[in-house]
PDB file of C-alpha atoms in Angstrom:
ATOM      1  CA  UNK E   1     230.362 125.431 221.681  1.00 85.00           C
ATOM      2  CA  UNK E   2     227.318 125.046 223.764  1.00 92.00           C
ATOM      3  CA  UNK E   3     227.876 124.081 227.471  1.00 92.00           C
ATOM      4  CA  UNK E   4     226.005 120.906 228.821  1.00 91.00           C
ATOM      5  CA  UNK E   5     222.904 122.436 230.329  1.00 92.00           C
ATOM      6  CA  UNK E   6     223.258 125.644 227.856  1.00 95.00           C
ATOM      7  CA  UNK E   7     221.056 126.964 225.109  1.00 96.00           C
ATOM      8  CA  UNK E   8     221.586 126.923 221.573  1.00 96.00           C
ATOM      9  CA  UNK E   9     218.999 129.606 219.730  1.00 96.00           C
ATOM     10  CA  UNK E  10     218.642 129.817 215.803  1.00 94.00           C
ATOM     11  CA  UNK E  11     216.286 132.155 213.980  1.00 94.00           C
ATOM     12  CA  UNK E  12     215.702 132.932 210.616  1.00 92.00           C
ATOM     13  CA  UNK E  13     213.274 135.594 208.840  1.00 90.00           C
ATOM     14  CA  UNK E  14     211.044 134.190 206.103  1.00 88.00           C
ATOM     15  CA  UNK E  15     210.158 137.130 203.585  1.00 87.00           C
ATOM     16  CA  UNK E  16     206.584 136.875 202.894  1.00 85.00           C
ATOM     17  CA  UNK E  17     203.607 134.777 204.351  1.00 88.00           C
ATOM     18  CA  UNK E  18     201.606 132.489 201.929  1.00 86.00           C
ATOM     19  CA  UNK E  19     198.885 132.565 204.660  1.00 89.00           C
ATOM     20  CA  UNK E  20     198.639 136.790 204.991  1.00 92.00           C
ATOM     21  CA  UNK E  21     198.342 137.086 201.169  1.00 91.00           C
ATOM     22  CA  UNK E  22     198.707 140.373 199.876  1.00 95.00           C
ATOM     23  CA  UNK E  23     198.280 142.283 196.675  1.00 96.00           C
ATOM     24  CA  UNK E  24     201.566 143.161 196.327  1.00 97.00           C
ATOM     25  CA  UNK E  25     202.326 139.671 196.878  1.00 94.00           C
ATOM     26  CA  UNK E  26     200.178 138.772 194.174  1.00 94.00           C
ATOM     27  CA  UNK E  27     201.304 141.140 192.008  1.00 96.00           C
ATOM     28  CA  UNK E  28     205.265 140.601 192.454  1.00 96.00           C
ATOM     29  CA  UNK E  29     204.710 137.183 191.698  1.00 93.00           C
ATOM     30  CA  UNK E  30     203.998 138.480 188.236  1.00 94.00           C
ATOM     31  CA  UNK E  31     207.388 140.010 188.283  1.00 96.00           C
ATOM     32  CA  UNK E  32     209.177 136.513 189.257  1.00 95.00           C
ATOM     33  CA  UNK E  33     207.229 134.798 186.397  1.00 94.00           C
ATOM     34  CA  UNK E  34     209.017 136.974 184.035  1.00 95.00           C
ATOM     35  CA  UNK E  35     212.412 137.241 184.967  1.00 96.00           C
ATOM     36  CA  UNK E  36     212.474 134.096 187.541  1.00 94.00           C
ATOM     37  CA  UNK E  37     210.403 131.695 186.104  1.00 93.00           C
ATOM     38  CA  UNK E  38     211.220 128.379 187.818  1.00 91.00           C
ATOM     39  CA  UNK E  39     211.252 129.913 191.423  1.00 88.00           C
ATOM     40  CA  UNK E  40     207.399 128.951 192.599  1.00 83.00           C
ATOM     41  CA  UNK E  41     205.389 131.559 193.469  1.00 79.00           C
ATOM     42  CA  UNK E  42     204.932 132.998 197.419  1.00 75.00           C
ATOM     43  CA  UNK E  43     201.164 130.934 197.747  1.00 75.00           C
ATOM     44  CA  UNK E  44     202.896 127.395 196.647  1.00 75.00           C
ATOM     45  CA  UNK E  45     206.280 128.087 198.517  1.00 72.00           C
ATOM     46  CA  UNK E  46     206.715 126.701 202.080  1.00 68.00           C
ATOM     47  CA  UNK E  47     209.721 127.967 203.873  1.00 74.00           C
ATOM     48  CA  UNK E  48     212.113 125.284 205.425  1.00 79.00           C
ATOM     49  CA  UNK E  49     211.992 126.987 208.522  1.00 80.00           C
ATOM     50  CA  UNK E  50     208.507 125.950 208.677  1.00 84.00           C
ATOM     51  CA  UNK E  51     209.381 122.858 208.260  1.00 89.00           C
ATOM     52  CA  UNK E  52     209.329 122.066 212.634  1.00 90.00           C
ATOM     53  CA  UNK E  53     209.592 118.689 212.347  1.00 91.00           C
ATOM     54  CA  UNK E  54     212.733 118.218 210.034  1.00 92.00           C
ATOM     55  CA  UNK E  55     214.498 120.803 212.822  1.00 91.00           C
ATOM     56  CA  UNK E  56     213.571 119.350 215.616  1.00 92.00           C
ATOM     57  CA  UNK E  57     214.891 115.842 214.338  1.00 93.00           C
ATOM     58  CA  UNK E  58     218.050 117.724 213.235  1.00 92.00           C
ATOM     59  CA  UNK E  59     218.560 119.569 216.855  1.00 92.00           C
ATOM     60  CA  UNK E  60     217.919 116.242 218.697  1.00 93.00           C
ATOM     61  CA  UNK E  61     219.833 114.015 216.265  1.00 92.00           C
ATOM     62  CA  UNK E  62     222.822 112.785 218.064  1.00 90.00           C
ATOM     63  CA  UNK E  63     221.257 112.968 221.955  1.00 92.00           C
ATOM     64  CA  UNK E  64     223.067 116.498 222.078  1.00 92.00           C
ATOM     65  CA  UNK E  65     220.428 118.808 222.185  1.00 95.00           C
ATOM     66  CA  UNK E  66     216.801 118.512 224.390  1.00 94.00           C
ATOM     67  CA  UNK E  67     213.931 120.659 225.293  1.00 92.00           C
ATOM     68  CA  UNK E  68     213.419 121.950 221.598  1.00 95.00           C
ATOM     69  CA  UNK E  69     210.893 124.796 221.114  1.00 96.00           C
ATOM     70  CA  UNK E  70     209.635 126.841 218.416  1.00 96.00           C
ATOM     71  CA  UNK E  71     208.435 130.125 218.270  1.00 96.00           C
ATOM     72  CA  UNK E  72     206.406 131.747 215.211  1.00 95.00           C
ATOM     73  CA  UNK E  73     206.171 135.565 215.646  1.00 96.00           C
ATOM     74  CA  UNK E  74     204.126 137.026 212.717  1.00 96.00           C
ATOM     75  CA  UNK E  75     204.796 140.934 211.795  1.00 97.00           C
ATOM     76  CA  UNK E  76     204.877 142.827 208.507  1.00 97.00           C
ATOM     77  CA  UNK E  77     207.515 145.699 207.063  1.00 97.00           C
ATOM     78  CA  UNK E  78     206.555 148.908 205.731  1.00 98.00           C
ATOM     79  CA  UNK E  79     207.776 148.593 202.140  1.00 98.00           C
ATOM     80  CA  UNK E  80     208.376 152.108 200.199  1.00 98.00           C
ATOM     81  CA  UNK E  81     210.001 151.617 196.468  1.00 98.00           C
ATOM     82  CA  UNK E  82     213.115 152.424 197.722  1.00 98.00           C
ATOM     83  CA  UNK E  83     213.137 150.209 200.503  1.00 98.00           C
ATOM     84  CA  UNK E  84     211.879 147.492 198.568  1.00 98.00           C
ATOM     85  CA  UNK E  85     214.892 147.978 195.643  1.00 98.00           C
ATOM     86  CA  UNK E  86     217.628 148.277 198.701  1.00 98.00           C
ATOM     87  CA  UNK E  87     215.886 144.696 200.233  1.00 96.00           C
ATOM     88  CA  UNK E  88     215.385 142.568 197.192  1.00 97.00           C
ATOM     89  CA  UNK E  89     218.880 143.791 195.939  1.00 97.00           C
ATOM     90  CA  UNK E  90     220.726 141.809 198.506  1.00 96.00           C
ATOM     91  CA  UNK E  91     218.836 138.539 197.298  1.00 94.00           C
ATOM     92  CA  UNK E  92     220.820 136.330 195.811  1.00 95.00           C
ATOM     93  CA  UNK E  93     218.348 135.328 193.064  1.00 94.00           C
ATOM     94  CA  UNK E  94     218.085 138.612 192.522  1.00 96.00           C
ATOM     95  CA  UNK E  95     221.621 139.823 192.158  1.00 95.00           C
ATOM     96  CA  UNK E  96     222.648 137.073 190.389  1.00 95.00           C
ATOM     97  CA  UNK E  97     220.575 138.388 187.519  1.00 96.00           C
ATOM     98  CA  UNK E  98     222.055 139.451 184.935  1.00 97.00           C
ATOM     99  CA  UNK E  99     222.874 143.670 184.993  1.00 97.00           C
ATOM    100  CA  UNK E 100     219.903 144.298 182.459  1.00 98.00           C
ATOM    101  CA  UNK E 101     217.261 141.940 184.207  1.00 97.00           C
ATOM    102  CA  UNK E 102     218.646 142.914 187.658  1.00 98.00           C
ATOM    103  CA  UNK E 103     217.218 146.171 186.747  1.00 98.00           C
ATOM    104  CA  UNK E 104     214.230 145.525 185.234  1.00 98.00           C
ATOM    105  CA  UNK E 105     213.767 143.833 188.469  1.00 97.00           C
ATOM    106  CA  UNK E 106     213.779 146.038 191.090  1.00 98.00           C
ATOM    107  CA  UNK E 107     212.273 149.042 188.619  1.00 98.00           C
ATOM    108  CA  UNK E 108     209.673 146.664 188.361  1.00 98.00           C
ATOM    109  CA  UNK E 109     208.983 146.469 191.917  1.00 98.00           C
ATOM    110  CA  UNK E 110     209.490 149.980 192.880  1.00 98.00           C
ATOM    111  CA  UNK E 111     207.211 150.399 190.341  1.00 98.00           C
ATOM    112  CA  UNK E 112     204.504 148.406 191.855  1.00 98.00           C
ATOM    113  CA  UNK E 113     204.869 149.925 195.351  1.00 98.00           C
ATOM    114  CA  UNK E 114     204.230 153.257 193.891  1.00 98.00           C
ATOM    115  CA  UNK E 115     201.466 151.880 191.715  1.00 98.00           C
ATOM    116  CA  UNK E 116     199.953 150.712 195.158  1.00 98.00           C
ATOM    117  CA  UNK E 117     200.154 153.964 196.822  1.00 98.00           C
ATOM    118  CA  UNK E 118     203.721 154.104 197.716  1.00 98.00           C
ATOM    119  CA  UNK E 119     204.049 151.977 200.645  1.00 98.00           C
ATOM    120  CA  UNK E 120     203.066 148.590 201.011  1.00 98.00           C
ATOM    121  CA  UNK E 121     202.700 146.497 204.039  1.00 97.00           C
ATOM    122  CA  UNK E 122     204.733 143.286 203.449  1.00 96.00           C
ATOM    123  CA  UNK E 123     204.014 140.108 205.865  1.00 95.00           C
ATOM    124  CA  UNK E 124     206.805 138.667 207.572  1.00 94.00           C
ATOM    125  CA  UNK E 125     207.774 135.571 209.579  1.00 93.00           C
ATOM    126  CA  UNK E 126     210.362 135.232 212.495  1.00 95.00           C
ATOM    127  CA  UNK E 127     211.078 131.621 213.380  1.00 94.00           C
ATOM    128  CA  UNK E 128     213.193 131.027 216.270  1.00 96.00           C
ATOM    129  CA  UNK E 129     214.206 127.108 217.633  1.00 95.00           C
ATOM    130  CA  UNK E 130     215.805 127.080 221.525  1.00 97.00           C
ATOM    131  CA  UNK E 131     216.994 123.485 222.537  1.00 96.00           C
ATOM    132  CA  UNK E 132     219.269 122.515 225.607  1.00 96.00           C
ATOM    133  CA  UNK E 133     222.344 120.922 225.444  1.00 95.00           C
ATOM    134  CA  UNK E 134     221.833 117.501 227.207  1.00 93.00           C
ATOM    135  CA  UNK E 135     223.929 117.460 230.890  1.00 76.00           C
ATOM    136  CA  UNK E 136     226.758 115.446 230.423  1.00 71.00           C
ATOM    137  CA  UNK E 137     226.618 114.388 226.763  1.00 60.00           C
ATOM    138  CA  UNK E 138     229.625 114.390 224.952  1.00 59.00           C
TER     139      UNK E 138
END
């Protein structure tokens, strides 16, 4: 519960950044095509935390919650193939693959790390919303 006058903060990290493309990028969408084909590709996707308008309506909807901001901090993660397998493992698409595809997966894309000289530089997005809780509402 957030106190009247209190902040509320939410964040989320967006993997990927349609407007840093990358050649990796490019080239895991490949992989996705193949074993994911109805997720859309990184350059057509547009995260819902992007989406400021929709959270700023949800975070004032009810006359709780005031004074919403948004922050967009831009940064990138040093990707080696094994880093890469350990981080896409834990995405659900991803794991929810079956054993065989699973596999060819993430070989795939340690694969492609080390084709692009073993580390890749992976664009990220950190999007954080504050709002206040409105003095005296309910």
């Amino acid at each position: 519960m957030v106190r009247p006058g209190g902040w509320l903060a939410a964040w989320w990290n967006d993997f990927g950044d349609a407007k840093r493309p990358t050649l990796f990028r490019d080239r895991l969408d490949e992989v996705y095509h193949d074993l994911l084909p109805a997720e859309t590709g990184y350059r057509d996707s547009r995260s819902h935390v992007l989406d400021t308008d929709r959270w700023r309506s949800q975070l004032t909807t009810g006359g709780y919650f005031d004074n919403v901001s948004v922050e967009i901090i831009e940064w990138e993660q040093i990707l080696t193939a094994q880093t890469a397998r350990d981080q896409w493992s834990t995405f659900p698409n991803i794991a929810e693959l079956s054993a065989p595809d699973c596999e060819e997966f993430l070989t795939r894309l340690g694969s492609l790390v080390d084709e692009l000289g073993g580390q890749v530089a992976d664009p990220r997005l950190t999007v954080t919303y504050t709002a206040q809780r409105v003095r005296g509402s309910p």
